[in-house]
C-alpha atoms as a PDB file:
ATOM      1  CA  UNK A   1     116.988  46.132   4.479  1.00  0.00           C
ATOM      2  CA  UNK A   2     116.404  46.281   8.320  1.00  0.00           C
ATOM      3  CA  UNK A   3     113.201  48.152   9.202  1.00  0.00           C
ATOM      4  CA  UNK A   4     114.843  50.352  11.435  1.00  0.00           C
ATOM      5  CA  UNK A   5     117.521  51.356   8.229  1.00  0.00           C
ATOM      6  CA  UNK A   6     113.765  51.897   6.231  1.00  0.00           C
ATOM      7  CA  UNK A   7     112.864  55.145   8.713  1.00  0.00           C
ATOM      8  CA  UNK A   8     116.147  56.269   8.426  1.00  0.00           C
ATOM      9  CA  UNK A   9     115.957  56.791   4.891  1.00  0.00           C
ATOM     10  CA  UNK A  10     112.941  58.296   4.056  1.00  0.00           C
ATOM     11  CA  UNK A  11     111.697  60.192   0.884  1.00  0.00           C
ATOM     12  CA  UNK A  12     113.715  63.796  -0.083  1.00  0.00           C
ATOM     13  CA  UNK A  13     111.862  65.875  -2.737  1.00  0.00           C
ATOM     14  CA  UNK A  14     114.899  68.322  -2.808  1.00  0.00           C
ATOM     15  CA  UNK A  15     117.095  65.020  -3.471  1.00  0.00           C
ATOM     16  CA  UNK A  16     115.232  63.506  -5.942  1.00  0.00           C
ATOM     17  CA  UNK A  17     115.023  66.895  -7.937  1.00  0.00           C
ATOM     18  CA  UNK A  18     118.917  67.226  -7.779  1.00  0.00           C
ATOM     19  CA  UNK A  19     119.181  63.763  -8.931  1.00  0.00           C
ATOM     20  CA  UNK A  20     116.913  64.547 -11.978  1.00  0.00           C
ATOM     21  CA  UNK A  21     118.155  67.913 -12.467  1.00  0.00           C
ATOM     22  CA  UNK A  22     114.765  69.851 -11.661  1.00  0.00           C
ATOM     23  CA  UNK A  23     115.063  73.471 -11.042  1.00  0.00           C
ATOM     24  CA  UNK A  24     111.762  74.719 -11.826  1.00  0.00           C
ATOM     25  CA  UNK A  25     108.922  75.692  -9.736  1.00  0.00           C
ATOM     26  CA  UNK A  26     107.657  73.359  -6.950  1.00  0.00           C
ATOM     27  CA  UNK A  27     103.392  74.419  -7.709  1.00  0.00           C
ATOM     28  CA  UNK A  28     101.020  71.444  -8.483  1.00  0.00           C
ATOM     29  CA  UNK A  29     100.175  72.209 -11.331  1.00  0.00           C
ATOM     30  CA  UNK A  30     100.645  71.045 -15.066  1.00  0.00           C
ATOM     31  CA  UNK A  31     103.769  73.263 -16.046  1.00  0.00           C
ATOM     32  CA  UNK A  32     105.109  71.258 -13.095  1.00  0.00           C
ATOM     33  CA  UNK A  33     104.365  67.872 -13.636  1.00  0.00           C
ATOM     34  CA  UNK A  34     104.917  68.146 -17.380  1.00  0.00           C
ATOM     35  CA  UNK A  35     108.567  69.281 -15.783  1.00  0.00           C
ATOM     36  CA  UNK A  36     109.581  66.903 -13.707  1.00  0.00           C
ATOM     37  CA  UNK A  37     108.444  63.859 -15.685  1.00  0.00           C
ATOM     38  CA  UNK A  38     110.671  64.859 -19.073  1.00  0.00           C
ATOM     39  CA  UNK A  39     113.438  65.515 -16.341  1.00  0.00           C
ATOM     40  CA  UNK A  40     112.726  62.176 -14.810  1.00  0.00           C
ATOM     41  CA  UNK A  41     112.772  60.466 -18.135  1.00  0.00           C
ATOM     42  CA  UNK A  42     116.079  62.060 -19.114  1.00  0.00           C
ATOM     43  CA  UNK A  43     117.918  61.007 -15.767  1.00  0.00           C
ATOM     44  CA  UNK A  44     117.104  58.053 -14.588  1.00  0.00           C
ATOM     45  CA  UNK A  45     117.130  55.306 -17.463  1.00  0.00           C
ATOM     46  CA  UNK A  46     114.836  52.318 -17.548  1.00  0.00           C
ATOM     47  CA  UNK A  47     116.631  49.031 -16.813  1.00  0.00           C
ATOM     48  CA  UNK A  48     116.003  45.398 -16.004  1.00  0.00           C
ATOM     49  CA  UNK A  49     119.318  44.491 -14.519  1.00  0.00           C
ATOM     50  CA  UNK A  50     117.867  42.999 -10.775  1.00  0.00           C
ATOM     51  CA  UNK A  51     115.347  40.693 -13.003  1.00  0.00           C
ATOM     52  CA  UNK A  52     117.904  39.377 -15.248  1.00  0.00           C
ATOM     53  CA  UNK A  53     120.405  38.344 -11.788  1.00  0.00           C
ATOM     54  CA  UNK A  54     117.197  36.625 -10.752  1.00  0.00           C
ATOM     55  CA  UNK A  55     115.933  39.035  -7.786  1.00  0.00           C
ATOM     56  CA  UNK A  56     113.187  40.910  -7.743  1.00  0.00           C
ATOM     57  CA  UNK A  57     113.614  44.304  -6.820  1.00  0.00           C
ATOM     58  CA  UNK A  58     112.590  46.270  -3.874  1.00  0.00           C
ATOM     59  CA  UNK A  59     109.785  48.922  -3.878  1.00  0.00           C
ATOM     60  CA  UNK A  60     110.197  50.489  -0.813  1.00  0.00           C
ATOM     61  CA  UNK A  61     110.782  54.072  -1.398  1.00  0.00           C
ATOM     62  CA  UNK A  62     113.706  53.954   1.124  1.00  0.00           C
ATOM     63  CA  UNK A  63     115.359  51.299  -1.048  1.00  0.00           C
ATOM     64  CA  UNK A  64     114.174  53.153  -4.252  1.00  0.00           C
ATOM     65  CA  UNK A  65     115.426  56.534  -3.186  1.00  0.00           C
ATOM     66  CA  UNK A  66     118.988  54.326  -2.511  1.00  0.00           C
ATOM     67  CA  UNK A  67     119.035  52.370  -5.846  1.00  0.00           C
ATOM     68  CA  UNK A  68     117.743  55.100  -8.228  1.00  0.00           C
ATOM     69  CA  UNK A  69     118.606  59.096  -6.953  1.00  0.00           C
ATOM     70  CA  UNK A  70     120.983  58.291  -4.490  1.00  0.00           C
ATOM     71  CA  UNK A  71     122.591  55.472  -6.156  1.00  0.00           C
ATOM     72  CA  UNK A  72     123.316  57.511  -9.642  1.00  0.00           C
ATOM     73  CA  UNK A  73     124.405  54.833 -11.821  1.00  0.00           C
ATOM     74  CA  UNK A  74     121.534  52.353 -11.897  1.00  0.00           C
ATOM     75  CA  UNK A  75     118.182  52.790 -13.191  1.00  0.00           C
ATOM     76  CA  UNK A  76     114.922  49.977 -12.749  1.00  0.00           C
ATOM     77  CA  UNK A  77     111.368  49.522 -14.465  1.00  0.00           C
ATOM     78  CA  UNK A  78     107.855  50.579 -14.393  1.00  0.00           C
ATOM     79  CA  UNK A  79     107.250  49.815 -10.877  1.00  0.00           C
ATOM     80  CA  UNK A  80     110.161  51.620  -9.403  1.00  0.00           C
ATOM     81  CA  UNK A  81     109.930  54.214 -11.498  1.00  0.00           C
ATOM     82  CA  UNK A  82     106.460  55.039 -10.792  1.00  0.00           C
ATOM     83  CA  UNK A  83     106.344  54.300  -7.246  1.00  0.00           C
ATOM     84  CA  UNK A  84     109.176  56.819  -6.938  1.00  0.00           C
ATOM     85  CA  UNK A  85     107.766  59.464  -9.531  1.00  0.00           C
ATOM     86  CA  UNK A  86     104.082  58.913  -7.512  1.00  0.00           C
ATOM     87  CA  UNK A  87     105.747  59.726  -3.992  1.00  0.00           C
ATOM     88  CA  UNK A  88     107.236  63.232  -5.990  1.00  0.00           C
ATOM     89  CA  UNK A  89     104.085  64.141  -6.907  1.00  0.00           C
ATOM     90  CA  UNK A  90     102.122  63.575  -4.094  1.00  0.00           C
ATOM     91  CA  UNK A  91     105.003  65.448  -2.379  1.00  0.00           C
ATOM     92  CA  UNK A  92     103.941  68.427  -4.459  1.00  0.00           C
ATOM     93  CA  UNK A  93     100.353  68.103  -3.535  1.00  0.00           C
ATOM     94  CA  UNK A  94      99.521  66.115  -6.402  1.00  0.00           C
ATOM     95  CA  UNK A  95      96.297  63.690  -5.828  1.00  0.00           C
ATOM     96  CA  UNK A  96      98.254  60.081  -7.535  1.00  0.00           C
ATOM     97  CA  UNK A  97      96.207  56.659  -8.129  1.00  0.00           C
ATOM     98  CA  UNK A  98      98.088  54.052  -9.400  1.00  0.00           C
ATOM     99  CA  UNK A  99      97.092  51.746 -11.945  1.00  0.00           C
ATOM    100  CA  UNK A 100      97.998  48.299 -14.142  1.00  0.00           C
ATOM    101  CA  UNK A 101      97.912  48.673 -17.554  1.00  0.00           C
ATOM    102  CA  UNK A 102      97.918  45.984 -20.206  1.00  0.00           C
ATOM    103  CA  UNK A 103     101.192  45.989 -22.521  1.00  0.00           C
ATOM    104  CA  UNK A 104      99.715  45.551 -25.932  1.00  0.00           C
ATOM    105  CA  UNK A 105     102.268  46.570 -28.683  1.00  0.00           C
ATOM    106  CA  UNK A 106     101.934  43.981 -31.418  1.00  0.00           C
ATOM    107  CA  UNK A 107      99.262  42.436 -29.913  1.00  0.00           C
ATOM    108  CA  UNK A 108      96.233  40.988 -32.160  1.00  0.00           C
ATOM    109  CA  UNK A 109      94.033  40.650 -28.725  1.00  0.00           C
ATOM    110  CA  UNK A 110      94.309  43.064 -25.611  1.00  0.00           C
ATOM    111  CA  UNK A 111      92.812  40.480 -23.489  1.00  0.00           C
ATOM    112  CA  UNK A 112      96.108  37.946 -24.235  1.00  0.00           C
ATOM    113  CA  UNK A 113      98.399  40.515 -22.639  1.00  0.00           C
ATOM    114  CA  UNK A 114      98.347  40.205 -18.408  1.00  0.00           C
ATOM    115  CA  UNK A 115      98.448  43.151 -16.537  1.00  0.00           C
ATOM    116  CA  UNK A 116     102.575  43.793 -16.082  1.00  0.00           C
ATOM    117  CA  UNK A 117     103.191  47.613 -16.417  1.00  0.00           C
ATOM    118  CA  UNK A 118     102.449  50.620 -13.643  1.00  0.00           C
ATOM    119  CA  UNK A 119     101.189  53.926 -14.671  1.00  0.00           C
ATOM    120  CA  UNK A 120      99.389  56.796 -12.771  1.00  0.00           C
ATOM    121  CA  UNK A 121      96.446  59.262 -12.904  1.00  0.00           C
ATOM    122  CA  UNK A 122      97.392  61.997 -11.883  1.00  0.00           C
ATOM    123  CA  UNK A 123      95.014  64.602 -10.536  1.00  0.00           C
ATOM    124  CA  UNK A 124      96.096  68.381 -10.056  1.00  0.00           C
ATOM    125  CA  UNK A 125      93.898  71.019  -7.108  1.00  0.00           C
ATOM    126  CA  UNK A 126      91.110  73.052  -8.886  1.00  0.00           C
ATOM    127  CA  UNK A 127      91.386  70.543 -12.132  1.00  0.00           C
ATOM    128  CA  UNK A 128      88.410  68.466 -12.754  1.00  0.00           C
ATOM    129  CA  UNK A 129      90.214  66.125 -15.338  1.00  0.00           C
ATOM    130  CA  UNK A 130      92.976  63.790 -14.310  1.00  0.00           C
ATOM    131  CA  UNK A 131      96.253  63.476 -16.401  1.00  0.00           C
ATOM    132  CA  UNK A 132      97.837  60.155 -17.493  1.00  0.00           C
ATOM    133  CA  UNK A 133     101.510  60.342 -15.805  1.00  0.00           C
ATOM    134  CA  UNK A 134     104.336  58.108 -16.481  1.00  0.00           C
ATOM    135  CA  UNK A 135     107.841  57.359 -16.485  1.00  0.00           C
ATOM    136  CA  UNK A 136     108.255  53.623 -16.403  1.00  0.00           C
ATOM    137  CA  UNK A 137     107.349  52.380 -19.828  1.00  0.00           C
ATOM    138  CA  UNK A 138     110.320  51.445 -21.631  1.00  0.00           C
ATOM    139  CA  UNK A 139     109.624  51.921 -25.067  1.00  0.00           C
ATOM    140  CA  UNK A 140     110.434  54.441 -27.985  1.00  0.00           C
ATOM    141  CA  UNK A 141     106.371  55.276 -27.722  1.00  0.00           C
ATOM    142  CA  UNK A 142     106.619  55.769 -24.333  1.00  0.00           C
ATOM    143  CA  UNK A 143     104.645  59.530 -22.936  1.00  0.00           C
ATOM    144  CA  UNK A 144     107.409  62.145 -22.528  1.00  0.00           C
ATOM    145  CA  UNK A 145     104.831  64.412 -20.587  1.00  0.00           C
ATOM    146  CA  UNK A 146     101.267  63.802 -18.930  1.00  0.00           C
ATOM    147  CA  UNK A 147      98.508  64.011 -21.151  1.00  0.00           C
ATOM    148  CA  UNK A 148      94.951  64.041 -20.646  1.00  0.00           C
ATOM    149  CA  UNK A 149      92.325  61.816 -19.994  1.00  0.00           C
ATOM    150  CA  UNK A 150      90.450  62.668 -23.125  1.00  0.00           C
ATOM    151  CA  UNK A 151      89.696  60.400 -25.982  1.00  0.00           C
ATOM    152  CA  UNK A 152      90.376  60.868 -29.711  1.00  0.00           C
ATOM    153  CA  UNK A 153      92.660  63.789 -29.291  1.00  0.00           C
ATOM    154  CA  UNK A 154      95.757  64.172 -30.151  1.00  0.00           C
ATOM    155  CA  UNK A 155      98.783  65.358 -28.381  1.00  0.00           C
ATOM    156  CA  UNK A 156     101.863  66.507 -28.666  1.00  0.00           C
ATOM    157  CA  UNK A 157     103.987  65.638 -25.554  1.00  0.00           C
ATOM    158  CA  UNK A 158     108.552  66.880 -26.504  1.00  0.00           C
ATOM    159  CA  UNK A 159     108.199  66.197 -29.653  1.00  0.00           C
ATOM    160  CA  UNK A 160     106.272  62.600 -29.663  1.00  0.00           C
ATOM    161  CA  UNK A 161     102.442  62.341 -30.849  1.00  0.00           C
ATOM    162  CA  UNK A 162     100.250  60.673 -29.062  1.00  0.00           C
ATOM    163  CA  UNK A 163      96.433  59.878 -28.238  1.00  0.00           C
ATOM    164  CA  UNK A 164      93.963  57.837 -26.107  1.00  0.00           C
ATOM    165  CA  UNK A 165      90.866  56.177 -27.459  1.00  0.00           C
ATOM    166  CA  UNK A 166      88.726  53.500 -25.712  1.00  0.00           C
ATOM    167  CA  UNK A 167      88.436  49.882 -26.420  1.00  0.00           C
ATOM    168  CA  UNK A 168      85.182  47.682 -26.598  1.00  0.00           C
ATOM    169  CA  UNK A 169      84.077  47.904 -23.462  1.00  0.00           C
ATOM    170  CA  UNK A 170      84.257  44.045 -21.403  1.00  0.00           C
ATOM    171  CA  UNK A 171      82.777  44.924 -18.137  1.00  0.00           C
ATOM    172  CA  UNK A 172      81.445  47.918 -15.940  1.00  0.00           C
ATOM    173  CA  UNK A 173      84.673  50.219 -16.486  1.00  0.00           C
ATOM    174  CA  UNK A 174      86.203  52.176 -19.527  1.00  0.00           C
ATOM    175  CA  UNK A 175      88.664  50.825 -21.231  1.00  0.00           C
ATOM    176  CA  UNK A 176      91.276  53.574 -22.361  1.00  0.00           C
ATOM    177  CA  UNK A 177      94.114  52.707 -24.916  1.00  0.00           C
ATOM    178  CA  UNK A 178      97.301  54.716 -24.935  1.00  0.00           C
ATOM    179  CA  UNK A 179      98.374  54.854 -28.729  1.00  0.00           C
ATOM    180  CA  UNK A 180     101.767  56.290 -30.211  1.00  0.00           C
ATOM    181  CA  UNK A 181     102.309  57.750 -33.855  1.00  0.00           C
ATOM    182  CA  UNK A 182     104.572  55.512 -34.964  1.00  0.00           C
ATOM    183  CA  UNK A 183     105.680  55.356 -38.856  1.00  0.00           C
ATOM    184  CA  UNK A 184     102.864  57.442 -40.070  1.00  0.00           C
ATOM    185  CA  UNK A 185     100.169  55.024 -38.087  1.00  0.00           C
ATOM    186  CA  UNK A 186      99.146  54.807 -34.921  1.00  0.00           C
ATOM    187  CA  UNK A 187     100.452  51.955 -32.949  1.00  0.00           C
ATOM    188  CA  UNK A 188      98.321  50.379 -29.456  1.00  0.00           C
ATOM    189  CA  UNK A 189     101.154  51.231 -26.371  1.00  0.00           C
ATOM    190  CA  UNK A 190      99.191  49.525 -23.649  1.00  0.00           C
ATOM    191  CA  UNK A 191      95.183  49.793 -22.428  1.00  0.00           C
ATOM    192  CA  UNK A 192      94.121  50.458 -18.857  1.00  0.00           C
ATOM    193  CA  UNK A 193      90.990  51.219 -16.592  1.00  0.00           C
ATOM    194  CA  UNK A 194      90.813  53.716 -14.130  1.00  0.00           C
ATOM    195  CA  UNK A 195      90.722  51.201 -11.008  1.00  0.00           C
ATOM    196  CA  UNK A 196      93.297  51.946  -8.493  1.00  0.00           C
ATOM    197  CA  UNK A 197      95.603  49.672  -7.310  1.00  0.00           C
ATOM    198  CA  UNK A 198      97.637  49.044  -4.052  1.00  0.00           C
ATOM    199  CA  UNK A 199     101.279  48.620  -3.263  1.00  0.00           C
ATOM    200  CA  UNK A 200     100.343  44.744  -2.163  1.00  0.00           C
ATOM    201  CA  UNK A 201      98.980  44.314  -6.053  1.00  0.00           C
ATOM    202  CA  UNK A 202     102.666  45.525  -7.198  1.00  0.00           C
ATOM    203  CA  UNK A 203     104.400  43.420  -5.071  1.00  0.00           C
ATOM    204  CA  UNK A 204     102.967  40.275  -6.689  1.00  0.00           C
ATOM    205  CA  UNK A 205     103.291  41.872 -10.122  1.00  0.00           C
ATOM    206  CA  UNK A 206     106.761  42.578  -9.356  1.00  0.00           C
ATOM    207  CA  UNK A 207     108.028  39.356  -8.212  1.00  0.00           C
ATOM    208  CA  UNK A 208     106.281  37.243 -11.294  1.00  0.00           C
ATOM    209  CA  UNK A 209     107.607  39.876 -14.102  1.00  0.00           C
ATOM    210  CA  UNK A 210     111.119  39.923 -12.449  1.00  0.00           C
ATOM    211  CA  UNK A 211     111.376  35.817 -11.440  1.00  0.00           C
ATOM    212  CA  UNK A 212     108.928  33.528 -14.001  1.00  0.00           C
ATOM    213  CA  UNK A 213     111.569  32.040 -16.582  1.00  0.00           C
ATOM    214  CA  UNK A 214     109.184  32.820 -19.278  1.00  0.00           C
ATOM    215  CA  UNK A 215     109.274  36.959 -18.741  1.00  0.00           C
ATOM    216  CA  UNK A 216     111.210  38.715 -21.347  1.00  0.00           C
ATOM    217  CA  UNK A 217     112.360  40.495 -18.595  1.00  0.00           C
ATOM    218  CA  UNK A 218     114.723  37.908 -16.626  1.00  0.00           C
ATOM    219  CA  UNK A 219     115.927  36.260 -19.468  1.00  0.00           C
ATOM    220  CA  UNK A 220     117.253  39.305 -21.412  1.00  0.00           C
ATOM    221  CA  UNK A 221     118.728  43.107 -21.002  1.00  0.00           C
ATOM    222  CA  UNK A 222     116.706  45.411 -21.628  1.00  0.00           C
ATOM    223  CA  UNK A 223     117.887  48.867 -20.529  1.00  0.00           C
ATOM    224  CA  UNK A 224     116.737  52.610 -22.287  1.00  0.00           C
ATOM    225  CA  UNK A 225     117.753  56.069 -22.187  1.00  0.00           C
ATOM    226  CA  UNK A 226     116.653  58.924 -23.301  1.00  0.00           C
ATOM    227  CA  UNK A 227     118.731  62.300 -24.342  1.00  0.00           C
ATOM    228  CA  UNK A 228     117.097  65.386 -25.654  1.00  0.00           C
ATOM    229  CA  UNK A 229     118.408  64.166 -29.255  1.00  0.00           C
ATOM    230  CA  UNK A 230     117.686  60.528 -29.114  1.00  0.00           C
ATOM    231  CA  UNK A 231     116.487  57.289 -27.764  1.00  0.00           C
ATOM    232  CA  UNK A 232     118.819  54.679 -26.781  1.00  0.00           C
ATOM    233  CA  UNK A 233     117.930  50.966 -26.402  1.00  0.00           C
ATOM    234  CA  UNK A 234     119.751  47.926 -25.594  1.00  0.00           C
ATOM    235  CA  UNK A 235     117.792  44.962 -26.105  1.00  0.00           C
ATOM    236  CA  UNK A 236     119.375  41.643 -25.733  1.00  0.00           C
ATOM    237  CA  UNK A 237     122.459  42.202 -27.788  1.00  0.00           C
ATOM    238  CA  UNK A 238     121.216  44.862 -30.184  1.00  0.00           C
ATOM    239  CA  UNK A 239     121.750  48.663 -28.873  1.00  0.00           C
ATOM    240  CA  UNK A 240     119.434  50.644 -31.002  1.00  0.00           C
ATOM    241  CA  UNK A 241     119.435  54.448 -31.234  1.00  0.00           C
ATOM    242  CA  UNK A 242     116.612  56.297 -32.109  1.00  0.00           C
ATOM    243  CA  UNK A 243     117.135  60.179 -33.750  1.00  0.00           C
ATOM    244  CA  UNK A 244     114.521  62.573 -32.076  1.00  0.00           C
ATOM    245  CA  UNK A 245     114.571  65.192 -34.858  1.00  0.00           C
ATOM    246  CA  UNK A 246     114.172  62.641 -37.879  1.00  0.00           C
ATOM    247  CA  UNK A 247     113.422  59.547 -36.381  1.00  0.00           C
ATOM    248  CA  UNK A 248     116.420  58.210 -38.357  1.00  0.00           C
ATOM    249  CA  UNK A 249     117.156  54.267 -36.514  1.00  0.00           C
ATOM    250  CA  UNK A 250     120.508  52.750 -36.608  1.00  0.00           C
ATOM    251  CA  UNK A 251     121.472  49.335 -35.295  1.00  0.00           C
ATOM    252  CA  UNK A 252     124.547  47.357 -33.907  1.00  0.00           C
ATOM    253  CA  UNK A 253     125.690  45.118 -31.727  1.00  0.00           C
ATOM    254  CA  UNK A 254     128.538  44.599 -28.804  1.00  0.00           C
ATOM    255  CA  UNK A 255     131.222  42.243 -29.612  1.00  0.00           C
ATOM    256  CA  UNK A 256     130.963  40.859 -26.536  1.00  0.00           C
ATOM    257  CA  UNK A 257     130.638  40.948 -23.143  1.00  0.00           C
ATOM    258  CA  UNK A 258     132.929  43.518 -21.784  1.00  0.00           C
ATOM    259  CA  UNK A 259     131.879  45.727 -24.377  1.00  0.00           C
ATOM    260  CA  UNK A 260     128.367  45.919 -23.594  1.00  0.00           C
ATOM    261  CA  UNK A 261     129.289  46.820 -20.118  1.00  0.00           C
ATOM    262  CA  UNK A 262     131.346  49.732 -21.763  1.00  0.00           C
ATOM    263  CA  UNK A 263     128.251  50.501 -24.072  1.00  0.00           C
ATOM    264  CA  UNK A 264     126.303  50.461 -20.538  1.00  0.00           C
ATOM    265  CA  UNK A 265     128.613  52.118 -18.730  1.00  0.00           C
ATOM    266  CA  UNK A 266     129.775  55.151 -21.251  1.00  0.00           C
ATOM    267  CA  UNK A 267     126.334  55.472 -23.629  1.00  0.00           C
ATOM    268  CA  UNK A 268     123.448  54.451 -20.890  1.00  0.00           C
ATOM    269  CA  UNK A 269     124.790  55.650 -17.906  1.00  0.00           C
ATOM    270  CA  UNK A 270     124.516  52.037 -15.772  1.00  0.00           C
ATOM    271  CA  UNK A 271     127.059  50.313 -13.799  1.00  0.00           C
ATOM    272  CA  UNK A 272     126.262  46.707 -14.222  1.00  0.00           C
ATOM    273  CA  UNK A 273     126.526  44.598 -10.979  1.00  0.00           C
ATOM    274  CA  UNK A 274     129.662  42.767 -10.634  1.00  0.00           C
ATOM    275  CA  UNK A 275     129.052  38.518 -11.687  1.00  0.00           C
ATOM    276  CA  UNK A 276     126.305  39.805 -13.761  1.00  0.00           C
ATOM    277  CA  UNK A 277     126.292  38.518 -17.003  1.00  0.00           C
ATOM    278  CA  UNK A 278     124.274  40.417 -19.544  1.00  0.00           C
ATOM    279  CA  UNK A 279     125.268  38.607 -23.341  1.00  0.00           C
ATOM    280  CA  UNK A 280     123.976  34.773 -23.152  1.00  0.00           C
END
């Protein structure tokens, strides 16, 4: 986009609340943020559809604010929904640093996982302890509301259970570990240190998760959303639906390709680009 279309286009806090439905109050403070991010979660879906046509997509908030609250029908991942849920919240007079976190469900070492997903500290006036924020990790353990930057307590965030707890520490910073209740156990989501990170670090981030032939993420769909009474996933060619009272998990797949654009389109709330292929 032209740099001159960029200042056009700048960031709207009363748009992006209509887009995710936020009424509430506008205060920094924890009722807030634990507001906005469940309303964030439940309007804007997570989806890979830019990586899988082989582009990497933009994270300038100009293009962000066009693609995800303007846009309406089309979602991203971590680093466009953080990016845009950090320039809300900093809008509200919320102090943001942005981190890289380590992705390490199912992993046997922490240190075999890169650094691939975006999350946020978020810190709130007159509050001495920052809050883990995020809305960009598409998973069925993902955080439904901020929680904390206390270890080995638990909380319960809409419904979900989770905690933080620090790794063995490698070097001169805490390592924190974001874990889920998941089956009756607790299940590693990803681990992270409290470093801050710069726009320039996501743009390199960005462009290897959304264009390297080995990332999950251009080879495959994988799109989420989330309802008050369920999670939805489509993952490759298996949409997956999670309850949210019982936790009950059915399975199935699209016949074929034109109805997994009607699963997308109807169930997900996506319109998939046109010469996109999603089953391959």
């Amino acid at each position: 986009m032209p740099d001159s279309a960029r200042t056009t286009t700048p960031f709207s806090l009363d748009a992006y609340f209509e887009r995710i439905g936020w009424e509430g109050g506008r205060r920094p403070d924890a009722a807030t943020l634990r507001g906005v991010q469940l309303a964030h979660l439940r309007a804007i879906p997570f989806e890979n559809l830019d990586a899988l046509g082989g582009r990497a997509p933009s994270l300038d908030l100009s293009d962000l604010m066009a693609k995800l609250v303007h846009g309406r029908r089309r979602g991203g991942y971590c680093y466009e929904h953080n990016t845009l849920f950090a320039a809300a919240l900093e809008a509200l007079g919320v102090r943001v640093t942005r981190l890289t976190a380590r992705v390490v469900v199912g992993a046997d070492r922490f240190e075999d996982r890169p650094r691939t997903h975006m999350a946020l500290l978020a810190e709130l006036p007159g509050d001495p302890r920052p809050l883990l924020a995020d809305v960009g990790f598409g998973a069925v353990g993902s955080l439904l509301e901020p929680v904390p930057l206390l270890a080995d307590t638990e909380f319960h965030d809409a419904g979900r259970r989770h905690r933080l707890v620090h790794a063995p520490r490698r070097g001169p910073l805490e390592t924190w570990v974001l874990q889920a209740r998941v089956a009756g156990g607790w299940e590693a989501q990803y681990a992270f240190t409290p470093e801050p990170f710069e726009p320039s670090d996501y743009e390199v981030i960005n462009w290897h998760i959304a264009t390297n032939p080995r990332s999950p993420f251009a080879r495959r769909p994988y799109v989420q959303r989330l309802t008050p009474d369920a999670h939805l996933l489509l993952d490759g060619d298996r949409v997956t639906v999670t309850r949210t009272d019982d936790g009950t998990v059915t399975e199935r797949k699209p016949a074929d390709e034109t109805e997994a654009r009607r699963v997308l389109a109807e169930e997900f709330g996506i319109d998939v680009p046109e010469g996109l292929t999603l089953l391959r």
